JSON list of N, CA and C in Angstrom, two decimals:
[
{"chain": "Z", "resi": 1, "resn": "MET", "atom": "N", "xyz": [76.36, -29.63, 100.45]},
{"chain": "Z", "resi": 1, "resn": "MET", "atom": "CA", "xyz": [76.02, -30.26, 101.68]},
{"chain": "Z", "resi": 1, "resn": "MET", "atom": "C", "xyz": [75.96, -29.20, 102.77]},
{"chain": "Z", "resi": 2, "resn": "LYS", "atom": "N", "xyz": [75.07, -29.37, 103.68]},
{"chain": "Z", "resi": 2, "resn": "LYS", "atom": "CA", "xyz": [74.95, -28.45, 104.82]},
{"chain": "Z", "resi": 2, "resn": "LYS", "atom": "C", "xyz": [75.52, -29.13, 106.05]},
{"chain": "Z", "resi": 3, "resn": "LEU", "atom": "N", "xyz": [76.41, -28.42, 106.74]},
{"chain": "Z", "resi": 3, "resn": "LEU", "atom": "CA", "xyz": [77.04, -28.93, 107.95]},
{"chain": "Z", "resi": 3, "resn": "LEU", "atom": "C", "xyz": [76.48, -28.24, 109.19]},
{"chain": "Z", "resi": 4, "resn": "TYR", "atom": "N", "xyz": [76.50, -28.95, 110.30]},
{"chain": "Z", "resi": 4, "resn": "TYR", "atom": "CA", "xyz": [75.99, -28.44, 111.58]},
{"chain": "Z", "resi": 4, "resn": "TYR", "atom": "C", "xyz": [77.03, -28.72, 112.66]},
{"chain": "Z", "resi": 5, "resn": "ARG", "atom": "N", "xyz": [77.24, -27.74, 113.52]},
{"chain": "Z", "resi": 5, "resn": "ARG", "atom": "CA", "xyz": [78.09, -27.90, 114.70]},
{"chain": "Z", "resi": 5, "resn": "ARG", "atom": "C", "xyz": [77.40, -27.24, 115.88]},
{"chain": "Z", "resi": 6, "resn": "PHE", "atom": "N", "xyz": [77.64, -27.77, 117.06]},
{"chain": "Z", "resi": 6, "resn": "PHE", "atom": "CA", "xyz": [77.16, -27.14, 118.27]},
{"chain": "Z", "resi": 6, "resn": "PHE", "atom": "C", "xyz": [78.37, -26.81, 119.12]},
{"chain": "Z", "resi": 7, "resn": "LEU", "atom": "N", "xyz": [78.66, -25.55, 119.24]},
{"chain": "Z", "resi": 7, "resn": "LEU", "atom": "CA", "xyz": [79.82, -25.08, 119.98]},
{"chain": "Z", "resi": 7, "resn": "LEU", "atom": "C", "xyz": [79.45, -24.91, 121.45]},
{"chain": "Z", "resi": 8, "resn": "THR", "atom": "N", "xyz": [80.30, -25.37, 122.34]},
{"chain": "Z", "resi": 8, "resn": "THR", "atom": "CA", "xyz": [80.05, -25.21, 123.78]},
{"chain": "Z", "resi": 8, "resn": "THR", "atom": "C", "xyz": [81.33, -24.75, 124.46]},
{"chain": "Z", "resi": 9, "resn": "GLY", "atom": "N", "xyz": [81.15, -24.19, 125.62]},
{"chain": "Z", "resi": 9, "resn": "GLY", "atom": "CA", "xyz": [82.31, -23.77, 126.40]},
{"chain": "Z", "resi": 9, "resn": "GLY", "atom": "C", "xyz": [81.90, -23.01, 127.63]},
{"chain": "Z", "resi": 10, "resn": "PRO", "atom": "N", "xyz": [82.88, -22.71, 128.47]},
{"chain": "Z", "resi": 10, "resn": "PRO", "atom": "CA", "xyz": [82.60, -21.94, 129.68]},
{"chain": "Z", "resi": 10, "resn": "PRO", "atom": "C", "xyz": [82.18, -20.51, 129.31]},
{"chain": "Z", "resi": 11, "resn": "ASP", "atom": "N", "xyz": [81.47, -19.88, 130.22]},
{"chain": "Z", "resi": 11, "resn": "ASP", "atom": "CA", "xyz": [81.02, -18.51, 130.01]},
{"chain": "Z", "resi": 11, "resn": "ASP", "atom": "C", "xyz": [82.20, -17.56, 130.24]},
{"chain": "Z", "resi": 12, "resn": "ASP", "atom": "N", "xyz": [83.09, -17.51, 129.26]},
{"chain": "Z", "resi": 12, "resn": "ASP", "atom": "CA", "xyz": [84.22, -16.59, 129.32]},
{"chain": "Z", "resi": 12, "resn": "ASP", "atom": "C", "xyz": [84.64, -16.21, 127.90]},
{"chain": "Z", "resi": 13, "resn": "ALA", "atom": "N", "xyz": [85.71, -15.48, 127.79]},
{"chain": "Z", "resi": 13, "resn": "ALA", "atom": "CA", "xyz": [86.16, -14.99, 126.48]},
{"chain": "Z", "resi": 13, "resn": "ALA", "atom": "C", "xyz": [86.51, -16.12, 125.53]},
{"chain": "Z", "resi": 14, "resn": "SER", "atom": "N", "xyz": [86.93, -17.28, 126.05]},
{"chain": "Z", "resi": 14, "resn": "SER", "atom": "CA", "xyz": [87.31, -18.37, 125.16]},
{"chain": "Z", "resi": 14, "resn": "SER", "atom": "C", "xyz": [86.12, -18.85, 124.32]},
{"chain": "Z", "resi": 15, "resn": "PHE", "atom": "N", "xyz": [84.92, -18.83, 124.90]},
{"chain": "Z", "resi": 15, "resn": "PHE", "atom": "CA", "xyz": [83.73, -19.22, 124.13]},
{"chain": "Z", "resi": 15, "resn": "PHE", "atom": "C", "xyz": [83.46, -18.20, 123.03]},
{"chain": "Z", "resi": 16, "resn": "CYS", "atom": "N", "xyz": [83.56, -16.93, 123.35]},
{"chain": "Z", "resi": 16, "resn": "CYS", "atom": "CA", "xyz": [83.35, -15.88, 122.35]},
{"chain": "Z", "resi": 16, "resn": "CYS", "atom": "C", "xyz": [84.36, -16.01, 121.21]},
{"chain": "Z", "resi": 17, "resn": "HIS", "atom": "N", "xyz": [85.60, -16.33, 121.55]},
{"chain": "Z", "resi": 17, "resn": "HIS", "atom": "CA", "xyz": [86.63, -16.51, 120.51]},
{"chain": "Z", "resi": 17, "resn": "HIS", "atom": "C", "xyz": [86.31, -17.73, 119.64]},
{"chain": "Z", "resi": 18, "resn": "LYS", "atom": "N", "xyz": [85.79, -18.79, 120.24]},
{"chain": "Z", "resi": 18, "resn": "LYS", "atom": "CA", "xyz": [85.42, -20.00, 119.49]},
{"chain": "Z", "resi": 18, "resn": "LYS", "atom": "C", "xyz": [84.33, -19.68, 118.47]},
{"chain": "Z", "resi": 19, "resn": "VAL", "atom": "N", "xyz": [83.30, -18.94, 118.88]},
{"chain": "Z", "resi": 19, "resn": "VAL", "atom": "CA", "xyz": [82.22, -18.57, 117.97]},
{"chain": "Z", "resi": 19, "resn": "VAL", "atom": "C", "xyz": [82.74, -17.60, 116.91]},
{"chain": "Z", "resi": 20, "resn": "THR", "atom": "N", "xyz": [83.55, -16.63, 117.31]},
{"chain": "Z", "resi": 20, "resn": "THR", "atom": "CA", "xyz": [84.12, -15.67, 116.35]},
{"chain": "Z", "resi": 20, "resn": "THR", "atom": "C", "xyz": [84.96, -16.38, 115.30]},
{"chain": "Z", "resi": 21, "resn": "ALA", "atom": "N", "xyz": [85.76, -17.36, 115.71]},
{"chain": "Z", "resi": 21, "resn": "ALA", "atom": "CA", "xyz": [86.57, -18.11, 114.76]},
{"chain": "Z", "resi": 21, "resn": "ALA", "atom": "C", "xyz": [85.69, -18.84, 113.75]},
{"chain": "Z", "resi": 22, "resn": "ALA", "atom": "N", "xyz": [84.60, -19.45, 114.22]},
{"chain": "Z", "resi": 22, "resn": "ALA", "atom": "CA", "xyz": [83.69, -20.15, 113.31]},
{"chain": "Z", "resi": 22, "resn": "ALA", "atom": "C", "xyz": [83.04, -19.17, 112.33]},
{"chain": "Z", "resi": 23, "resn": "LEU", "atom": "N", "xyz": [82.61, -18.02, 112.82]},
{"chain": "Z", "resi": 23, "resn": "LEU", "atom": "CA", "xyz": [81.99, -17.03, 111.93]},
{"chain": "Z", "resi": 23, "resn": "LEU", "atom": "C", "xyz": [82.97, -16.56, 110.87]},
{"chain": "Z", "resi": 24, "resn": "ASN", "atom": "N", "xyz": [84.22, -16.45, 111.21]},
{"chain": "Z", "resi": 24, "resn": "ASN", "atom": "CA", "xyz": [85.24, -16.01, 110.25]},
{"chain": "Z", "resi": 24, "resn": "ASN", "atom": "C", "xyz": [85.66, -17.11, 109.29]},
{"chain": "Z", "resi": 25, "resn": "LYS", "atom": "N", "xyz": [85.16, -18.33, 109.51]},
{"chain": "Z", "resi": 25, "resn": "LYS", "atom": "CA", "xyz": [85.37, -19.43, 108.57]},
{"chain": "Z", "resi": 25, "resn": "LYS", "atom": "C", "xyz": [84.08, -19.73, 107.82]},
{"chain": "Z", "resi": 26, "resn": "ASP", "atom": "N", "xyz": [83.21, -18.72, 107.74]},
{"chain": "Z", "resi": 26, "resn": "ASP", "atom": "CA", "xyz": [81.95, -18.77, 106.98]},
{"chain": "Z", "resi": 26, "resn": "ASP", "atom": "C", "xyz": [80.84, -19.62, 107.59]},
{"chain": "Z", "resi": 27, "resn": "TRP", "atom": "N", "xyz": [80.97, -20.01, 108.86]},
{"chain": "Z", "resi": 27, "resn": "TRP", "atom": "CA", "xyz": [79.85, -20.64, 109.55]},
{"chain": "Z", "resi": 27, "resn": "TRP", "atom": "C", "xyz": [78.86, -19.53, 109.90]},
{"chain": "Z", "resi": 28, "resn": "GLU", "atom": "N", "xyz": [77.58, -19.87, 110.00]},
{"chain": "Z", "resi": 28, "resn": "GLU", "atom": "CA", "xyz": [76.53, -18.91, 110.35]},
{"chain": "Z", "resi": 28, "resn": "GLU", "atom": "C", "xyz": [75.82, -19.37, 111.61]},
{"chain": "Z", "resi": 29, "resn": "LEU", "atom": "N", "xyz": [75.42, -18.40, 112.43]},
{"chain": "Z", "resi": 29, "resn": "LEU", "atom": "CA", "xyz": [74.66, -18.73, 113.64]},
{"chain": "Z", "resi": 29, "resn": "LEU", "atom": "C", "xyz": [73.34, -19.39, 113.26]},
{"chain": "Z", "resi": 30, "resn": "SER", "atom": "N", "xyz": [72.92, -20.34, 114.05]},
{"chain": "Z", "resi": 30, "resn": "SER", "atom": "CA", "xyz": [71.65, -21.03, 113.82]},
{"chain": "Z", "resi": 30, "resn": "SER", "atom": "C", "xyz": [70.89, -21.08, 115.13]},
{"chain": "Z", "resi": 31, "resn": "GLY", "atom": "N", "xyz": [69.87, -20.27, 115.25]},
{"chain": "Z", "resi": 31, "resn": "GLY", "atom": "CA", "xyz": [69.09, -20.26, 116.47]},
{"chain": "Z", "resi": 31, "resn": "GLY", "atom": "C", "xyz": [69.74, -19.42, 117.56]},
{"chain": "Z", "resi": 32, "resn": "ALA", "atom": "N", "xyz": [69.08, -19.41, 118.68]},
{"chain": "Z", "resi": 32, "resn": "ALA", "atom": "CA", "xyz": [69.54, -18.60, 119.82]},
{"chain": "Z", "resi": 32, "resn": "ALA", "atom": "C", "xyz": [70.62, -19.35, 120.60]},
{"chain": "Z", "resi": 33, "resn": "PRO", "atom": "N", "xyz": [71.51, -18.61, 121.26]},
{"chain": "Z", "resi": 33, "resn": "PRO", "atom": "CA", "xyz": [72.50, -19.26, 122.12]},
{"chain": "Z", "resi": 33, "resn": "PRO", "atom": "C", "xyz": [71.82, -19.84, 123.36]},
{"chain": "Z", "resi": 34, "resn": "THR", "atom": "N", "xyz": [72.52, -20.78, 124.00]},
{"chain": "Z", "resi": 34, "resn": "THR", "atom": "CA", "xyz": [72.01, -21.36, 125.24]},
{"chain": "Z", "resi": 34, "resn": "THR", "atom": "C", "xyz": [72.98, -21.02, 126.38]},
{"chain": "Z", "resi": 35, "resn": "TYR", "atom": "N", "xyz": [72.46, -21.11, 127.58]},
{"chain": "Z", "resi": 35, "resn": "TYR", "atom": "CA", "xyz": [73.24, -20.74, 128.75]},
{"chain": "Z", "resi": 35, "resn": "TYR", "atom": "C", "xyz": [72.72, -21.59, 129.91]},
{"chain": "Z", "resi": 36, "resn": "ALA", "atom": "N", "xyz": [73.59, -22.36, 130.52]},
{"chain": "Z", "resi": 36, "resn": "ALA", "atom": "CA", "xyz": [73.13, -23.27, 131.58]},
{"chain": "Z", "resi": 36, "resn": "ALA", "atom": "C", "xyz": [74.22, -23.45, 132.64]},
{"chain": "Z", "resi": 37, "resn": "PHE", "atom": "N", "xyz": [73.79, -23.82, 133.83]},
{"chain": "Z", "resi": 37, "resn": "PHE", "atom": "CA", "xyz": [74.70, -24.09, 134.92]},
{"chain": "Z", "resi": 37, "resn": "PHE", "atom": "C", "xyz": [75.15, -25.54, 134.86]},
{"chain": "Z", "resi": 38, "resn": "ASN", "atom": "N", "xyz": [76.46, -25.77, 134.91]},
{"chain": "Z", "resi": 38, "resn": "ASN", "atom": "CA", "xyz": [77.03, -27.11, 134.95]},
{"chain": "Z", "resi": 38, "resn": "ASN", "atom": "C", "xyz": [77.32, -27.45, 136.41]},
{"chain": "Z", "resi": 39, "resn": "ALA", "atom": "N", "xyz": [76.48, -28.28, 137.00]},
{"chain": "Z", "resi": 39, "resn": "ALA", "atom": "CA", "xyz": [76.62, -28.61, 138.42]},
{"chain": "Z", "resi": 39, "resn": "ALA", "atom": "C", "xyz": [77.92, -29.36, 138.71]},
{"chain": "Z", "resi": 40, "resn": "ALA", "atom": "N", "xyz": [78.42, -30.11, 137.74]},
{"chain": "Z", "resi": 40, "resn": "ALA", "atom": "CA", "xyz": [79.64, -30.88, 137.95]},
{"chain": "Z", "resi": 40, "resn": "ALA", "atom": "C", "xyz": [80.86, -29.98, 138.11]},
{"chain": "Z", "resi": 41, "resn": "THR", "atom": "N", "xyz": [80.88, -28.87, 137.36]},
{"chain": "Z", "resi": 41, "resn": "THR", "atom": "CA", "xyz": [82.03, -27.96, 137.43]},
{"chain": "Z", "resi": 41, "resn": "THR", "atom": "C", "xyz": [81.75, -26.72, 138.27]},
{"chain": "Z", "resi": 42, "resn": "GLY", "atom": "N", "xyz": [80.46, -26.45, 138.51]},
{"chain": "Z", "resi": 42, "resn": "GLY", "atom": "CA", "xyz": [80.09, -25.24, 139.24]},
{"chain": "Z", "resi": 42, "resn": "GLY", "atom": "C", "xyz": [80.19, -23.98, 138.39]},
{"chain": "Z", "resi": 43, "resn": "LEU", "atom": "N", "xyz": [80.25, -24.14, 137.08]},
{"chain": "Z", "resi": 43, "resn": "LEU", "atom": "CA", "xyz": [80.39, -23.00, 136.15]},
{"chain": "Z", "resi": 43, "resn": "LEU", "atom": "C", "xyz": [79.21, -22.89, 135.21]},
{"chain": "Z", "resi": 44, "resn": "MET", "atom": "N", "xyz": [79.00, -21.69, 134.71]},
{"chain": "Z", "resi": 44, "resn": "MET", "atom": "CA", "xyz": [78.01, -21.49, 133.65]},
{"chain": "Z", "resi": 44, "resn": "MET", "atom": "C", "xyz": [78.63, -21.91, 132.32]},
{"chain": "Z", "resi": 45, "resn": "GLN", "atom": "N", "xyz": [77.82, -22.55, 131.48]},
{"chain": "Z", "resi": 45, "resn": "GLN", "atom": "CA", "xyz": [78.26, -23.00, 130.16]},
{"chain": "Z", "resi": 45, "resn": "GLN", "atom": "C", "xyz": [77.42, -22.31, 129.08]},
{"chain": "Z", "resi": 46, "resn": "CYS", "atom": "N", "xyz": [78.05, -22.03, 127.96]},
{"chain": "Z", "resi": 46, "resn": "CYS", "atom": "CA", "xyz": [77.37, -21.43, 126.82]},
{"chain": "Z", "resi": 46, "resn": "CYS", "atom": "C", "xyz": [77.33, -22.45, 125.69]},
{"chain": "Z", "resi": 47, "resn": "GLY", "atom": "N", "xyz": [76.35, -22.29, 124.81]},
{"chain": "Z", "resi": 47, "resn": "GLY", "atom": "CA", "xyz": [76.26, -23.13, 123.62]},
{"chain": "Z", "resi": 47, "resn": "GLY", "atom": "C", "xyz": [75.69, -22.32, 122.47]},
{"chain": "Z", "resi": 48, "resn": "GLN", "atom": "N", "xyz": [76.14, -22.62, 121.26]},
{"chain": "Z", "resi": 48, "resn": "GLN", "atom": "CA", "xyz": [75.64, -21.94, 120.06]},
{"chain": "Z", "resi": 48, "resn": "GLN", "atom": "C", "xyz": [75.74, -22.90, 118.88]},
{"chain": "Z", "resi": 49, "resn": "ALA", "atom": "N", "xyz": [74.63, -23.09, 118.20]},
{"chain": "Z", "resi": 49, "resn": "ALA", "atom": "CA", "xyz": [74.63, -23.89, 116.98]},
{"chain": "Z", "resi": 49, "resn": "ALA", "atom": "C", "xyz": [75.09, -23.01, 115.81]},
{"chain": "Z", "resi": 50, "resn": "VAL", "atom": "N", "xyz": [75.87, -23.62, 114.91]},
{"chain": "Z", "resi": 50, "resn": "VAL", "atom": "CA", "xyz": [76.31, -22.95, 113.70]},
{"chain": "Z", "resi": 50, "resn": "VAL", "atom": "C", "xyz": [76.14, -23.91, 112.53]},
{"chain": "Z", "resi": 51, "resn": "VAL", "atom": "N", "xyz": [75.87, -23.35, 111.35]},
{"chain": "Z", "resi": 51, "resn": "VAL", "atom": "CA", "xyz": [75.70, -24.15, 110.14]},
{"chain": "Z", "resi": 51, "resn": "VAL", "atom": "C", "xyz": [76.54, -23.55, 109.02]},
{"chain": "Z", "resi": 52, "resn": "LYS", "atom": "N", "xyz": [76.84, -24.39, 108.03]},
{"chain": "Z", "resi": 52, "resn": "LYS", "atom": "CA", "xyz": [77.64, -23.93, 106.90]},
{"chain": "Z", "resi": 52, "resn": "LYS", "atom": "C", "xyz": [77.27, -24.76, 105.67]},
{"chain": "Z", "resi": 53, "resn": "GLU", "atom": "N", "xyz": [77.10, -24.09, 104.55]},
{"chain": "Z", "resi": 53, "resn": "GLU", "atom": "CA", "xyz": [76.84, -24.75, 103.27]},
{"chain": "Z", "resi": 53, "resn": "GLU", "atom": "C", "xyz": [78.19, -24.94, 102.57]},
{"chain": "Z", "resi": 54, "resn": "VAL", "atom": "N", "xyz": [78.49, -26.18, 102.19]},
{"chain": "Z", "resi": 54, "resn": "VAL", "atom": "CA", "xyz": [79.74, -26.50, 101.50]},
{"chain": "Z", "resi": 54, "resn": "VAL", "atom": "C", "xyz": [79.40, -27.16, 100.17]},
{"chain": "Z", "resi": 55, "resn": "GLU", "atom": "N", "xyz": [79.83, -26.54, 99.09]},
{"chain": "Z", "resi": 55, "resn": "GLU", "atom": "CA", "xyz": [79.56, -27.06, 97.75]},
{"chain": "Z", "resi": 55, "resn": "GLU", "atom": "C", "xyz": [80.65, -28.04, 97.33]},
{"chain": "Z", "resi": 56, "resn": "GLY", "atom": "N", "xyz": [80.27, -29.03, 96.53]},
{"chain": "Z", "resi": 56, "resn": "GLY", "atom": "CA", "xyz": [81.23, -29.92, 95.91]},
{"chain": "Z", "resi": 56, "resn": "GLY", "atom": "C", "xyz": [81.80, -31.00, 96.81]},
{"chain": "Z", "resi": 57, "resn": "LYS", "atom": "N", "xyz": [81.24, -31.19, 97.98]},
{"chain": "Z", "resi": 57, "resn": "LYS", "atom": "CA", "xyz": [81.70, -32.25, 98.88]},
{"chain": "Z", "resi": 57, "resn": "LYS", "atom": "C", "xyz": [80.50, -33.07, 99.33]},
{"chain": "Z", "resi": 58, "resn": "ASP", "atom": "N", "xyz": [80.75, -34.32, 99.61]},
{"chain": "Z", "resi": 58, "resn": "ASP", "atom": "CA", "xyz": [79.72, -35.20, 100.16]},
{"chain": "Z", "resi": 58, "resn": "ASP", "atom": "C", "xyz": [80.01, -35.41, 101.63]},
{"chain": "Z", "resi": 59, "resn": "TYR", "atom": "N", "xyz": [78.95, -35.56, 102.40]},
{"chain": "Z", "resi": 59, "resn": "TYR", "atom": "CA", "xyz": [79.11, -35.78, 103.83]},
{"chain": "Z", "resi": 59, "resn": "TYR", "atom": "C", "xyz": [79.78, -37.12, 104.10]},
{"chain": "Z", "resi": 60, "resn": "ASP", "atom": "N", "xyz": [80.67, -37.12, 105.04]},
{"chain": "Z", "resi": 60, "resn": "ASP", "atom": "CA", "xyz": [81.35, -38.34, 105.50]},
{"chain": "Z", "resi": 60, "resn": "ASP", "atom": "C", "xyz": [81.39, -38.26, 107.03]},
{"chain": "Z", "resi": 61, "resn": "PRO", "atom": "N", "xyz": [80.87, -39.26, 107.74]},
{"chain": "Z", "resi": 61, "resn": "PRO", "atom": "CA", "xyz": [80.84, -39.17, 109.20]},
{"chain": "Z", "resi": 61, "resn": "PRO", "atom": "C", "xyz": [82.23, -39.08, 109.85]},
{"chain": "Z", "resi": 62, "resn": "ASP", "atom": "N", "xyz": [83.29, -39.38, 109.09]},
{"chain": "Z", "resi": 62, "resn": "ASP", "atom": "CA", "xyz": [84.64, -39.28, 109.64]},
{"chain": "Z", "resi": 62, "resn": "ASP", "atom": "C", "xyz": [85.28, -37.90, 109.43]},
{"chain": "Z", "resi": 63, "resn": "MET", "atom": "N", "xyz": [84.58, -37.00, 108.71]},
{"chain": "Z", "resi": 63, "resn": "MET", "atom": "CA", "xyz": [85.17, -35.67, 108.46]},
{"chain": "Z", "resi": 63, "resn": "MET", "atom": "C", "xyz": [85.22, -34.86, 109.73]},
{"chain": "Z", "resi": 64, "resn": "LYS", "atom": "N", "xyz": [86.23, -34.03, 109.85]},
{"chain": "Z", "resi": 64, "resn": "LYS", "atom": "CA", "xyz": [86.34, -33.12, 110.98]},
{"chain": "Z", "resi": 64, "resn": "LYS", "atom": "C", "xyz": [85.62, -31.83, 110.60]},
{"chain": "Z", "resi": 65, "resn": "LEU", "atom": "N", "xyz": [84.46, -31.61, 111.20]},
{"chain": "Z", "resi": 65, "resn": "LEU", "atom": "CA", "xyz": [83.63, -30.46, 110.84]},
{"chain": "Z", "resi": 65, "resn": "LEU", "atom": "C", "xyz": [84.34, -29.14, 111.10]},
{"chain": "Z", "resi": 66, "resn": "SER", "atom": "N", "xyz": [85.16, -29.08, 112.12]},
{"chain": "Z", "resi": 66, "resn": "SER", "atom": "CA", "xyz": [85.85, -27.83, 112.45]},
{"chain": "Z", "resi": 66, "resn": "SER", "atom": "C", "xyz": [86.87, -27.44, 111.37]},
{"chain": "Z", "resi": 67, "resn": "GLU", "atom": "N", "xyz": [87.24, -28.37, 110.52]},
{"chain": "Z", "resi": 67, "resn": "GLU", "atom": "CA", "xyz": [88.20, -28.08, 109.46]},
{"chain": "Z", "resi": 67, "resn": "GLU", "atom": "C", "xyz": [87.54, -27.70, 108.15]},
{"chain": "Z", "resi": 68, "resn": "GLN", "atom": "N", "xyz": [86.23, -27.67, 108.12]},
{"chain": "Z", "resi": 68, "resn": "GLN", "atom": "CA", "xyz": [85.52, -27.33, 106.88]},
{"chain": "Z", "resi": 68, "resn": "GLN", "atom": "C", "xyz": [85.34, -25.84, 106.73]}
]
């Protein structure tokens, strides 16, 4: 099964750590990162899609993707 996640966060080191943690759990980058202004918070936000192939499991909408 192929899994998809979209990671988001403020434009700071915490976002980079979030993406780094996913990469170290065998997730792969998918597409270009995004960068946008959040008018509600007044901060820049980052986003990055990641995908991962998992063998021997079936998709379940209740699964926690971050734990895969």
